[in-house]
Coordinates of C-alpha atoms and ligand atoms in Angstrom, one line a residue:
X3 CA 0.0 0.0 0.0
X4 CA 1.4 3.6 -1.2
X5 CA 1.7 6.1 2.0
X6 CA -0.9 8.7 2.1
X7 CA 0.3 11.8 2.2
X8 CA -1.7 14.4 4.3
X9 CA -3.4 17.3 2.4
X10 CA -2.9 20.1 4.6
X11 CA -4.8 23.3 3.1
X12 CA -4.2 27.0 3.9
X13 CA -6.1 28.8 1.8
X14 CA -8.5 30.0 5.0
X15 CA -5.1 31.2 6.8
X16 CA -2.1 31.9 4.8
X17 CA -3.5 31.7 1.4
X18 CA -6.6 34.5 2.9
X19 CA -3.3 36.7 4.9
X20 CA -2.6 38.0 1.4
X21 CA -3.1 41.1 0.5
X22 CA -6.5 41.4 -1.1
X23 CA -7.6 38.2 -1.0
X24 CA -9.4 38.3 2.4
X25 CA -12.4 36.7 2.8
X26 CA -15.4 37.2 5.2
X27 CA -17.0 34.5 7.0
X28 CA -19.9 33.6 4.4
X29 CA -17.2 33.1 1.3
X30 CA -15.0 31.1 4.2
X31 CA -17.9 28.7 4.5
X32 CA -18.1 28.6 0.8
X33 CA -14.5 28.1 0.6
X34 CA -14.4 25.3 3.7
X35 CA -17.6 23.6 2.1
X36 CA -15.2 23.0 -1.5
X37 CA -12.5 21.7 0.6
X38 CA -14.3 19.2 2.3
X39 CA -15.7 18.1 -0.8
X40 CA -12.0 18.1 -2.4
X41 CA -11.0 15.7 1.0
X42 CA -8.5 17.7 2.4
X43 CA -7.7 15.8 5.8
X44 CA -6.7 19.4 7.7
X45 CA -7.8 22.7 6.8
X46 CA -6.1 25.6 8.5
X47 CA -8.8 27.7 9.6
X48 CA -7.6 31.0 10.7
X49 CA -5.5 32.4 13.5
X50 CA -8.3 33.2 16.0
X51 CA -6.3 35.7 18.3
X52 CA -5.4 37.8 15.3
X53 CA -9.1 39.3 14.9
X54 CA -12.7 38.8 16.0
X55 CA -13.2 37.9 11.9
X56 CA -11.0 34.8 12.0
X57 CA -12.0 33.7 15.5
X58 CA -15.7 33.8 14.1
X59 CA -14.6 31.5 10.9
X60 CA -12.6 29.2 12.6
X61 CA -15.5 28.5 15.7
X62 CA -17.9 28.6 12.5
X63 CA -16.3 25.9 10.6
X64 CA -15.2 23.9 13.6
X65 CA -18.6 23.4 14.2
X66 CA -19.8 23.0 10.7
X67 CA -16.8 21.0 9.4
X68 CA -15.6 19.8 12.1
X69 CA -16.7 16.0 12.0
X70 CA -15.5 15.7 8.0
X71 CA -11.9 17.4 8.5
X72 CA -9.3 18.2 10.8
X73 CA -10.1 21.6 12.0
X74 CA -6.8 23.4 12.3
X75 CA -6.0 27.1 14.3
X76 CA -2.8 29.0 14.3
X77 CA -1.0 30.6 17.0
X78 CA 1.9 32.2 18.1
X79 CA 4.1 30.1 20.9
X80 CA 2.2 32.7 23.6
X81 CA -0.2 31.1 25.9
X82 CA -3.0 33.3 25.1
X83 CA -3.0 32.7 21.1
X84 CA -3.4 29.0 22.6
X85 CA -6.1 29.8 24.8
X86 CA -8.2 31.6 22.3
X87 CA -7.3 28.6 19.4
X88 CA -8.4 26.3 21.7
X89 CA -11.4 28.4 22.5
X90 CA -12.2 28.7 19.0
X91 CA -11.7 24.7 18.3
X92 CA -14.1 24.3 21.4
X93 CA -17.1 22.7 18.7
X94 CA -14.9 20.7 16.4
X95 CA -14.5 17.0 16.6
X96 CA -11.1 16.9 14.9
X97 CA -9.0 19.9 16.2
X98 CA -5.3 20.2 15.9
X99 CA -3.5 23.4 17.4
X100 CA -1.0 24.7 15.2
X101 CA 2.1 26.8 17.3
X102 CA 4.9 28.6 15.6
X103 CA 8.0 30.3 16.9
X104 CA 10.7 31.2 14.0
X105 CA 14.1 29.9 14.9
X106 CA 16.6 31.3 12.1
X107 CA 19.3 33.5 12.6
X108 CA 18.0 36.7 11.0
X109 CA 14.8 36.3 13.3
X110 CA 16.1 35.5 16.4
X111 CA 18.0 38.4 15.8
X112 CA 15.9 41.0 14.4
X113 CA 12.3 40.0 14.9
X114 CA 12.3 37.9 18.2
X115 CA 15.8 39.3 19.8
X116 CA 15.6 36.3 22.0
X117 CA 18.7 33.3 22.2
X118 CA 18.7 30.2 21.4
X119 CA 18.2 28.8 24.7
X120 CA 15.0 30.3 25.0
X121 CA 13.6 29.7 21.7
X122 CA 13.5 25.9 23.1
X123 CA 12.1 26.9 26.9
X124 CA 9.3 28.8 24.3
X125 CA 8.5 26.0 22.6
X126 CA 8.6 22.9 25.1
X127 CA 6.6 25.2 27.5
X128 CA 4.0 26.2 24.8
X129 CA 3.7 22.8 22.8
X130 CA 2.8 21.4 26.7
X131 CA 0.3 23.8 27.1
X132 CA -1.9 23.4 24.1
X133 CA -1.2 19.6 24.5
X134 CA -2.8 19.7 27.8
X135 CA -5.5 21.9 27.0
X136 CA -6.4 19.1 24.7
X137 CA -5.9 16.2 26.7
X138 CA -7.9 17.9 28.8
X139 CA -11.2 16.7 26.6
X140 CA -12.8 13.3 27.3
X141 CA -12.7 12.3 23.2
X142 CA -9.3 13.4 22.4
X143 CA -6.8 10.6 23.2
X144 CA -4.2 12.0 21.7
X145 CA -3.8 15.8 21.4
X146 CA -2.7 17.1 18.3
X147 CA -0.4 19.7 18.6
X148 CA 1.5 20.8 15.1
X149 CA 5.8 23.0 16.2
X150 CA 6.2 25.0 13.1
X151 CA 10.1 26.0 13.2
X152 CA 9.6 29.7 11.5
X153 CA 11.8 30.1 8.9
X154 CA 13.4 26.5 9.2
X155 CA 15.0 26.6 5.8
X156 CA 17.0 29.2 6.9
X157 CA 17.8 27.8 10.4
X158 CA 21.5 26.2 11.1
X159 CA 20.4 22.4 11.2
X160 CA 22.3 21.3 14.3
X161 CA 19.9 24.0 16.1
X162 CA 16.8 22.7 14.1
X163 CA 17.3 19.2 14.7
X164 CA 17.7 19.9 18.8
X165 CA 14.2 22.1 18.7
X166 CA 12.5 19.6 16.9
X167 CA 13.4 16.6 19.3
X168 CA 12.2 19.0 22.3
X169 CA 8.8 20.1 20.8
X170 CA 8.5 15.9 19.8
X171 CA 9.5 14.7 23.5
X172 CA 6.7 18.1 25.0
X173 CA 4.1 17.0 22.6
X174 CA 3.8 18.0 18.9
X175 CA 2.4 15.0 16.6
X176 CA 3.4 17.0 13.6
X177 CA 6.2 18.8 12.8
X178 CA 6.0 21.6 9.7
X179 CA 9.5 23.0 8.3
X180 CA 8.3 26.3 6.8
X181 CA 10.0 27.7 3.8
X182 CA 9.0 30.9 4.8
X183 CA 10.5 33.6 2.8
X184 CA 10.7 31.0 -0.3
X185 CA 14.1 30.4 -0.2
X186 CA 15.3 26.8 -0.5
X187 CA 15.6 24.5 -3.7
X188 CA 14.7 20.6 -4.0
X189 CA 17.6 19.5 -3.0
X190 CA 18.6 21.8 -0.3
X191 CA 15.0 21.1 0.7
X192 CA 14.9 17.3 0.3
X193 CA 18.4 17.6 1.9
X194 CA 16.8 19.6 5.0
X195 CA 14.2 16.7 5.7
X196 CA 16.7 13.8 5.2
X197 CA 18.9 15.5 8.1
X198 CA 16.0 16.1 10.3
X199 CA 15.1 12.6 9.7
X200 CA 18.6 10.9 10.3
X201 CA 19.3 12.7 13.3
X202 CA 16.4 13.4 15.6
X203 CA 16.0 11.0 17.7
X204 CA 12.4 10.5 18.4
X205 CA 11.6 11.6 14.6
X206 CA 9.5 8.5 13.9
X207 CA 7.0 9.6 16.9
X208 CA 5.8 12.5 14.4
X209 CA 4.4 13.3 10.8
X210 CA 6.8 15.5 9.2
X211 CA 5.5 18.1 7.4
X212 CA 6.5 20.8 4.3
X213 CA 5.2 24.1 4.2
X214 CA 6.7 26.0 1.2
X215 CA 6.2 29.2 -0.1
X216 CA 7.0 30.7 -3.8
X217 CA 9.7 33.6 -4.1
X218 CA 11.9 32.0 -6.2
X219 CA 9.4 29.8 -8.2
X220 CA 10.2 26.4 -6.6
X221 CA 7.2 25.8 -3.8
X222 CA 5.9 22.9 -5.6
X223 CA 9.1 21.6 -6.4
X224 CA 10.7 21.9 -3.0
X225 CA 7.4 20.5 -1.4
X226 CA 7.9 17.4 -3.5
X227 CA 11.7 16.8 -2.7
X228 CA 10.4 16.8 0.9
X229 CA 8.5 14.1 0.3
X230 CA 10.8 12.1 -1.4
X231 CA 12.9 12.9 1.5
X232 CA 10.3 11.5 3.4
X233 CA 7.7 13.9 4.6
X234 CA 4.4 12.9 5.2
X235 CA 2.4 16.1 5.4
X236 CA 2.1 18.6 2.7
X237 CA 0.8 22.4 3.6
X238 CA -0.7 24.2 0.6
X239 CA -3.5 26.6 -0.9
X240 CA -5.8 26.3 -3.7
X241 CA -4.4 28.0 -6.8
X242 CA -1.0 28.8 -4.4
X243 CA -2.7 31.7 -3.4
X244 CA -0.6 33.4 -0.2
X245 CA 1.3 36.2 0.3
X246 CA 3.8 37.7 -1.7
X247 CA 4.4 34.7 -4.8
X248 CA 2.2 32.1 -3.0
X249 CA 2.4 28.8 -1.3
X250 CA 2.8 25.9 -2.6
X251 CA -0.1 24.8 -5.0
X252 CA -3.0 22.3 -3.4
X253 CA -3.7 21.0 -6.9
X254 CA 0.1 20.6 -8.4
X255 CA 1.1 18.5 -5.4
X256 CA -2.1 16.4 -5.7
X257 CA -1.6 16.1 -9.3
X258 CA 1.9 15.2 -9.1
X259 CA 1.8 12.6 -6.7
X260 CA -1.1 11.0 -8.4
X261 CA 0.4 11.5 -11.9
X262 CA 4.2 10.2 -11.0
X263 CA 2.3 7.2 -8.2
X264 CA 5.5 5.3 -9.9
X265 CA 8.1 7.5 -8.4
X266 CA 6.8 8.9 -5.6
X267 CA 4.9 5.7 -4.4
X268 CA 2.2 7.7 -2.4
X269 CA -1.3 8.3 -2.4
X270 CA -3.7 11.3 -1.2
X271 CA -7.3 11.2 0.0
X272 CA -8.4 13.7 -2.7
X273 CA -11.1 13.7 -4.9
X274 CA -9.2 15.3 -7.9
X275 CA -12.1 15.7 -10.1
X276 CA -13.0 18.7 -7.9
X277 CA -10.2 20.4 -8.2
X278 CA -11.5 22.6 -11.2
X279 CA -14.4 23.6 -8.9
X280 CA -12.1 24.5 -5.9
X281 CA -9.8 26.3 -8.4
X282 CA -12.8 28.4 -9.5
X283 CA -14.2 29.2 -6.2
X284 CA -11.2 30.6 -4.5
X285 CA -10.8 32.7 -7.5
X286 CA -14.2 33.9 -7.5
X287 CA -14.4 35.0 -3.8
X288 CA -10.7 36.6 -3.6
X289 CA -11.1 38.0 -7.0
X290 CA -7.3 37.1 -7.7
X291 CA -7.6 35.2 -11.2
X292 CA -6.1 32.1 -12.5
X293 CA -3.4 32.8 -15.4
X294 CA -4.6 31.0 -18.8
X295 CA -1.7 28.7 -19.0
X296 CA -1.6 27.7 -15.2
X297 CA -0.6 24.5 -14.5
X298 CA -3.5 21.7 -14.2
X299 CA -6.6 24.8 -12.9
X300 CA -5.5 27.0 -16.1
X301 CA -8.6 27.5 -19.2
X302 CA -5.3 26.4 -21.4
X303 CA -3.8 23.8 -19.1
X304 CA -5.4 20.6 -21.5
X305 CA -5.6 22.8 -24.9
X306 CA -3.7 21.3 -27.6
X307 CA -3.2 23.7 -30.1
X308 CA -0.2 23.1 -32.5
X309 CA -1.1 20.9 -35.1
X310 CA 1.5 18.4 -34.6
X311 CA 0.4 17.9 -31.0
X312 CA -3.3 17.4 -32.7
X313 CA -2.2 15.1 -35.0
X314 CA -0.7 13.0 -32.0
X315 CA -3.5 13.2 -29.6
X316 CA -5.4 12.1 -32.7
X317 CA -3.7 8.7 -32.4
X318 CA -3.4 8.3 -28.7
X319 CA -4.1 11.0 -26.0
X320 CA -1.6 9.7 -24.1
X321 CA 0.8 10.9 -26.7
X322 CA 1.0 15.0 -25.6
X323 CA -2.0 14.5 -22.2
X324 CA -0.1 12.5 -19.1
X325 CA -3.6 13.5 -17.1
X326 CA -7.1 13.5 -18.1
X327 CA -9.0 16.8 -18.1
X328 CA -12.0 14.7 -16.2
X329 CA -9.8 13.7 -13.8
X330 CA -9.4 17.5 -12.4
X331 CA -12.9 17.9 -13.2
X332 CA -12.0 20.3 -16.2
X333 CA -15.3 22.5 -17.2
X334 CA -14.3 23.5 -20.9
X335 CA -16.3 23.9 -24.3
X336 CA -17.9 20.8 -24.2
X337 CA -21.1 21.2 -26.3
X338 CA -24.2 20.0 -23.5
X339 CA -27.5 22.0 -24.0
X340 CA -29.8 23.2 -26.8
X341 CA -32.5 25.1 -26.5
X342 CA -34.8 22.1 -26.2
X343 CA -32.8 19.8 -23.9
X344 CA -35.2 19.1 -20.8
X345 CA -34.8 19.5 -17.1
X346 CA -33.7 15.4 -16.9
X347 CA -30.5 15.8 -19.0
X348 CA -30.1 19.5 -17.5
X349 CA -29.8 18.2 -13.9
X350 CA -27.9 15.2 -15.1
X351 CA -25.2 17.4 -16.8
X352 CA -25.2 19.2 -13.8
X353 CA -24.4 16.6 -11.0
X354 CA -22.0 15.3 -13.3
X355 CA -19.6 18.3 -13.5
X356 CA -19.7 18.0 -9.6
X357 CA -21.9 20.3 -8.3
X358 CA -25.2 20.0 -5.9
X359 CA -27.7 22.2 -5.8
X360 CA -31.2 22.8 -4.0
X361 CA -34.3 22.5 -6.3
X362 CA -35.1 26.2 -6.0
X363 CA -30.9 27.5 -7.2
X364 CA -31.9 24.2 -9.9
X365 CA -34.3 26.4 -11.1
X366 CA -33.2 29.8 -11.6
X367 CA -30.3 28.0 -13.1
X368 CA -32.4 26.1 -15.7
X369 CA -34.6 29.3 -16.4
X370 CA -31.5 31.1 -17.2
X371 CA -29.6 28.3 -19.4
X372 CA -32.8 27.9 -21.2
X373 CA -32.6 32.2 -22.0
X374 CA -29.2 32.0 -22.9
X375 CA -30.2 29.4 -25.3
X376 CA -31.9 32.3 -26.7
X377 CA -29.0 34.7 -26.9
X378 CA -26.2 32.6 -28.4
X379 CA -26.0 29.2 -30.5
X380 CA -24.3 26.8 -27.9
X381 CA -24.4 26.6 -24.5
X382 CA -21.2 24.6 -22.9
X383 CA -20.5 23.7 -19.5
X384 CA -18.1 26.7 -18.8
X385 CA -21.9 28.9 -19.1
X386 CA -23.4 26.1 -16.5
X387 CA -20.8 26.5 -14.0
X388 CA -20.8 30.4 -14.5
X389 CA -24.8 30.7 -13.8
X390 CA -24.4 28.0 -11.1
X391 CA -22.0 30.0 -9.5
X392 CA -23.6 33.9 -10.0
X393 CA -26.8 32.3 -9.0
X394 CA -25.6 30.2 -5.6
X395 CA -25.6 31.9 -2.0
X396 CA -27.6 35.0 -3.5
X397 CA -28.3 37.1 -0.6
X398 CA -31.6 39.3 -0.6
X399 CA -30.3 42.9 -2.4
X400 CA -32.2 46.2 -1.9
X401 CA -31.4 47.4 -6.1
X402 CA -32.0 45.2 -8.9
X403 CA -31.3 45.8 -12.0
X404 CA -34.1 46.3 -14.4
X405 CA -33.5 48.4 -17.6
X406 CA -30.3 50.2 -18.2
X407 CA -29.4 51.7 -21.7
X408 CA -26.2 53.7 -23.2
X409 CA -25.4 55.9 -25.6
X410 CA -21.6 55.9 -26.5
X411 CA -19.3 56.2 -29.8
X412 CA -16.6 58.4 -31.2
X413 CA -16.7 62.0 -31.0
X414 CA -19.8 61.3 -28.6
X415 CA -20.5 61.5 -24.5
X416 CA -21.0 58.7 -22.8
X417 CA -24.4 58.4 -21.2
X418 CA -25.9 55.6 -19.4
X419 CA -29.3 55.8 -18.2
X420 CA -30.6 52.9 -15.5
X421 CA -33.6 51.9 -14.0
X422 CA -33.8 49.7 -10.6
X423 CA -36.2 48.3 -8.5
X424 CA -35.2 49.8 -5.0
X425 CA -36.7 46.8 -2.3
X426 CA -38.7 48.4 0.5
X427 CA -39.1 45.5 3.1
X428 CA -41.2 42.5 2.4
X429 CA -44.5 44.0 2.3
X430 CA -44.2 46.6 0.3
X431 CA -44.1 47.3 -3.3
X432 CA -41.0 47.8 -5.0
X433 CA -39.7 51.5 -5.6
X434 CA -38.9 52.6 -9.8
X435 CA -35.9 55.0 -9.8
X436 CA -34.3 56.0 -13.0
X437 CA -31.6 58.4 -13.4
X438 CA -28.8 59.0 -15.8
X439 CA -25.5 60.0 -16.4
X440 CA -22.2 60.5 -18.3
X441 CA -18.8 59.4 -17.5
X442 CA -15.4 59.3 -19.7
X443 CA -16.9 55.8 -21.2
X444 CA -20.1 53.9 -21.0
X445 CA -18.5 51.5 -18.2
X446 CA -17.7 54.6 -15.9
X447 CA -21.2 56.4 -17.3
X448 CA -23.0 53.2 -15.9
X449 CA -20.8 52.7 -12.6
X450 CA -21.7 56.9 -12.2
X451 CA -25.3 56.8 -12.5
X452 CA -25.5 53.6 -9.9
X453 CA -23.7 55.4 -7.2
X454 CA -25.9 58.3 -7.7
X455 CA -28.9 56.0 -7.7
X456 CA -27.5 54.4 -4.3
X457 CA -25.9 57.5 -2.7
X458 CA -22.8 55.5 -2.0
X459 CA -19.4 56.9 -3.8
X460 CA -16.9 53.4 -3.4
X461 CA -13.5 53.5 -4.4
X462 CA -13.5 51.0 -7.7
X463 CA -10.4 48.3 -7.1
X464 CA -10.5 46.1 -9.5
X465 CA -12.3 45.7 -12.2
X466 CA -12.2 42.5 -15.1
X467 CA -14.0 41.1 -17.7
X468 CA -13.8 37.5 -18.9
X469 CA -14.8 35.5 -22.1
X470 CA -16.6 32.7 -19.9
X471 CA -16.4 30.1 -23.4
X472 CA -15.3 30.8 -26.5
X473 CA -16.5 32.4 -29.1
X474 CA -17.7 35.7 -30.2
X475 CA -21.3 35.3 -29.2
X476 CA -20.0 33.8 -25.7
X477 CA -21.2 35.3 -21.8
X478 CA -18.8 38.0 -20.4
X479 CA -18.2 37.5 -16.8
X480 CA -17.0 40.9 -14.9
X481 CA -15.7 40.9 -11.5
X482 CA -15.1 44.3 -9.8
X483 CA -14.0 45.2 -6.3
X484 CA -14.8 48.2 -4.7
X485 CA -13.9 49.9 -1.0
X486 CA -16.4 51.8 1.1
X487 CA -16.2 52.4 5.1
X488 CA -12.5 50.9 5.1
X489 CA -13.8 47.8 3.8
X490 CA -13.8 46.1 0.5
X491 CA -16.3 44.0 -1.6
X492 CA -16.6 42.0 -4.4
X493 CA -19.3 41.8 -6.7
X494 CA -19.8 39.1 -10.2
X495 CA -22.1 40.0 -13.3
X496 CA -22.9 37.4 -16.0
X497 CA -24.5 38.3 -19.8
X498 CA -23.9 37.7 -23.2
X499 CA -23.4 41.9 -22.4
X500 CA -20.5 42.9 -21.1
X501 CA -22.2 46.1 -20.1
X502 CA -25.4 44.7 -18.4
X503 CA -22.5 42.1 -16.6
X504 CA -20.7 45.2 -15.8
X505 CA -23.5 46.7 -14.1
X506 CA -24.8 43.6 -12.7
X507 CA -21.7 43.4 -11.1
X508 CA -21.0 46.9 -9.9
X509 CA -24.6 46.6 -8.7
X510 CA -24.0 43.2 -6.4
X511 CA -21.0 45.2 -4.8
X512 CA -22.9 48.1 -3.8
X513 CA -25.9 46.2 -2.7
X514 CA -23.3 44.3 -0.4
X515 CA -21.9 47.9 0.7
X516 CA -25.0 49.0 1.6
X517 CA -26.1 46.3 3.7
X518 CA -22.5 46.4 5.2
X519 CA -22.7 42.5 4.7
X520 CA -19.2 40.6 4.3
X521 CA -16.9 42.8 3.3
X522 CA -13.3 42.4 4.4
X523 CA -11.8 45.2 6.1
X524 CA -9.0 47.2 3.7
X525 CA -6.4 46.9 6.6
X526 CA -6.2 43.9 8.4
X527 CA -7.9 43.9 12.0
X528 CA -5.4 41.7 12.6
X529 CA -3.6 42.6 16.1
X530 CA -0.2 40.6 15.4
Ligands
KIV23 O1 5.4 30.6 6.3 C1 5.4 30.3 7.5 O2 6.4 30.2 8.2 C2 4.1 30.1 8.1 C3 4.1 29.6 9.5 C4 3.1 30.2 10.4 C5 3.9 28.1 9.4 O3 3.1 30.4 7.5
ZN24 ZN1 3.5 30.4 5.3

């Protein structure tokens, strides 16, 4: 039997610390559902001292999650991170405390000024702590504490090796060597893991972990040399999202183990064929999109352009694909629905690309695939998965959009006039309001008139449109990102018109303003 290597994900903590790409409880849910479905065996839920925010997420999905996954929290190697992890973790049936303390040079130095000596009282104190907190609860036999060595790969290895065998004999069932600032390659990595392995002692009492990060390139890479080294535990993010160049990329690892099973003689517990949705999700929510030709989540990662690699695949896939685009549940330009297909083959189409959905969602989702059918010759699975995912966890919006038209052209000013249904409270009637204005285009014309029409003035962040399928008939899909009240929102618009998307968009991001619901605050309520 191959070893299974432990999916570790920290999209909810590291990946989420990056600038940007913070995410409010709701998408956290959204994001914790997908990698439950994906299998992870630990998700890394946030670092509950460091705000109220991530102390909410990780209690929420504790108790949500908390019987499907490990249910991981972060915290500094202080005894009241620990307390308020733990606290957090209360709900959860599968907790695991994760404590850090960075032991390289440069930090001890700079960041921690504190020697060497007590880097290890730190640690053995700390890693006792949170073990005891745990064995304090009548189902845990076996607290599980994770020592994350800060900064390992830059840490002399004699002093590594002696804080690892301490935080092993005081506790920790896992032990993580971060890659912190990016700075190792394979074999200094793999090299790193082997030492660790030959001379601590009591090594074989824990899982050894990698957790490595991007700068130069080489996450994936050195993550793999560790487990060829022998680690057993691999810490990554969906689409390497994390600060700076990332972390270390869920769905490369996963890929690559199961892809090279010959050399690497491992297994995982994921279901790969929902990687493509993962991939999408976390893109969607942070609003940080996936490059074209990224590796196994990217729209070009299975196209097979040149002619000659055509002519091969013609003859055997296997001569230019070594993975199936079904096995990472690739959502392309397969052809699915006509205008007359019926509900049956709809709902089957649907459950086969991976996703479930409520009858009601089922609906709008049909009713809008069937008007689309309308607007442009084929429909694909890339428009399914778009309306599934505009049309799932639709909050209540005071504005909807009903009627908007523009005026634009050379030599001419652009002038967008809209009309929305403002929502009075559930027993009332609607309210009409139309208004218009101009702007330097008929984008900033339309976003203009809809701030009026609200009476909110956002900062606009970020603002991009996407070809959803090919094809010059296909659905734009915009995604803008606006601030208000120090705190930022995302909204998605969907149409065959990339100015109705646009507004439709705009419009889902000030509706969200205006209810001050989610949101993610511009700069970090984080207190560490
Ligand atoms: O990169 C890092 O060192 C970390 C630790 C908290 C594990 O994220
Ligand atoms: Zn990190």
């Amino acid at each position: 039997m191959p070893d299974v290597i432990t999916i570790f994900d920290t999209t909810l903590r590291d990946g989420e610390q990056s600038p940007g790409c913070s995410m409010d409880t709701d998408e956290k849910m959204q994001v914790a559902q997908a990698l439950v479905d994906l299998g992870v065996d630990v998700i890394e839920a946030g670092f509950p001292i460091s705000s109220p925010g991530d102390f909410e997420a990780v209690q929420k999905i504790g108790r949500v999650f908390g019987s499907k996954s490990t249910i991981c929290g972060l915290a500094r190697c202080r005894k009241e991170d620990i307390d308020r992890a733990w606290e957090a973790l209360q709900d959860a049936e599968k907790v695991r405390i994760h404590l850090f303390l960075a032991t390289s040079p440069i930090h001890r130095e700079f960041k921690l000024k504190m020697a060497e000596q007590e880097i290890i009282r730190r640690t053995v104190e700390m890693v006792k702590h949170a073990a005891d907190l745990m064995s304090q609860r009548a189902d845990i036999t076996r607290p599980n504490v994770e020592f994350s060595p800060e900064d390992a790969a830059r840490t002399e290895l004699d002093f590594l090796c002696e804080v690892v065998e301490k935080a092993i004999a005081a506790g920790a069932t896992t032990i993580n060597i971060p890659d912190t600032v990016g700075y190792a390659t394979p074999t200094h990595f793999f090299n790193v893991i082997s030492h660790l392995k030959k001379h601590v002692p009591n090594i074989d009492q824990c899982v050894l972990s990698t957790h490595c990060h991007n700068d130069l390139g080489l996450a994936v890479a050195n993550s793999l040399a560790g487990v060829e080294a022998g680690a057993r535990q691999v810490e990554c993010t969906i689409n390497g999202l994390g600060e700076r160049a990332g972390n270390a990329a869920l769905e490369e690892i996963v890929m690559a183990l199961r892809t090279r099973q010959d050399y690497y003689h491992t297994a995982t517990n994921i279901q790969t064929t929902r990687l493509w949705h993962a991939s999408r999700l976390v893109s969607k929510v942070t609003g940080m999109t996936v490059q074209r030709n990224k590796a196994i989540v990217g729209q070009n990662a299975f196209a097979h352009e040149a002619g000659i690699h055509q002519h091969g695949m013609l003859q055997s896939r296997s001569t230019y694909e070594i993975m199936k685009p079904e096995d990472v549940g690739y959502i392309g330009e397969n052809l699915v629905l006509g205008k007359h297909s019926g509900r049956h083959a709809f709902r089957d189409r649907v459950e086969k690309m991976g996703y479930t959905i409520d009858d009601a969602t089922f609906e709008r989702v049909y009713n809008d695939c069937i008007a689309l059918a309308d607007k442009k010759k084929s429909i694909f699975d890339a428009d399914i998965a778009a309306i599934i995912e505009s049309r799932a966890h639709h909050a209540p919006e005071t504005w909807t959009l009903q009627s908007f038209h523009v005026f634009g052209g050379t030599g001419t000013i652009p002038t967008a006039t809209v009309e929305l249904h403002q929502s009075n409270g559930e027993n009332s009637e609607p309210k009409i309001t139309r208004d218009a204005a101009t702007g330097d285009g008929p984008v900033d014309a339309i976003f203009r008139v809809l701030d009026r029409m609200t009476e909110l003035s956002p900062v606009l962040t970020q603002y991009v449109v996407k070809s959803v399928s090919g094809g010059k008939d296909a659905q734009g899909e915009v995604l803008v990102e606006i601030e208000h009240d120090a705190r930022r929102y995302h909204g998605q618009g969907l149409s065959t018109d990339i100015l109705e998307a646009s507004a439709r968009a705009y419009l889902q991001a000030l509706n969200k303003a205006h209810a001050g619901r989610g949101g993610t605050p511009i700069a970090p309520e984080r207190g560490v």
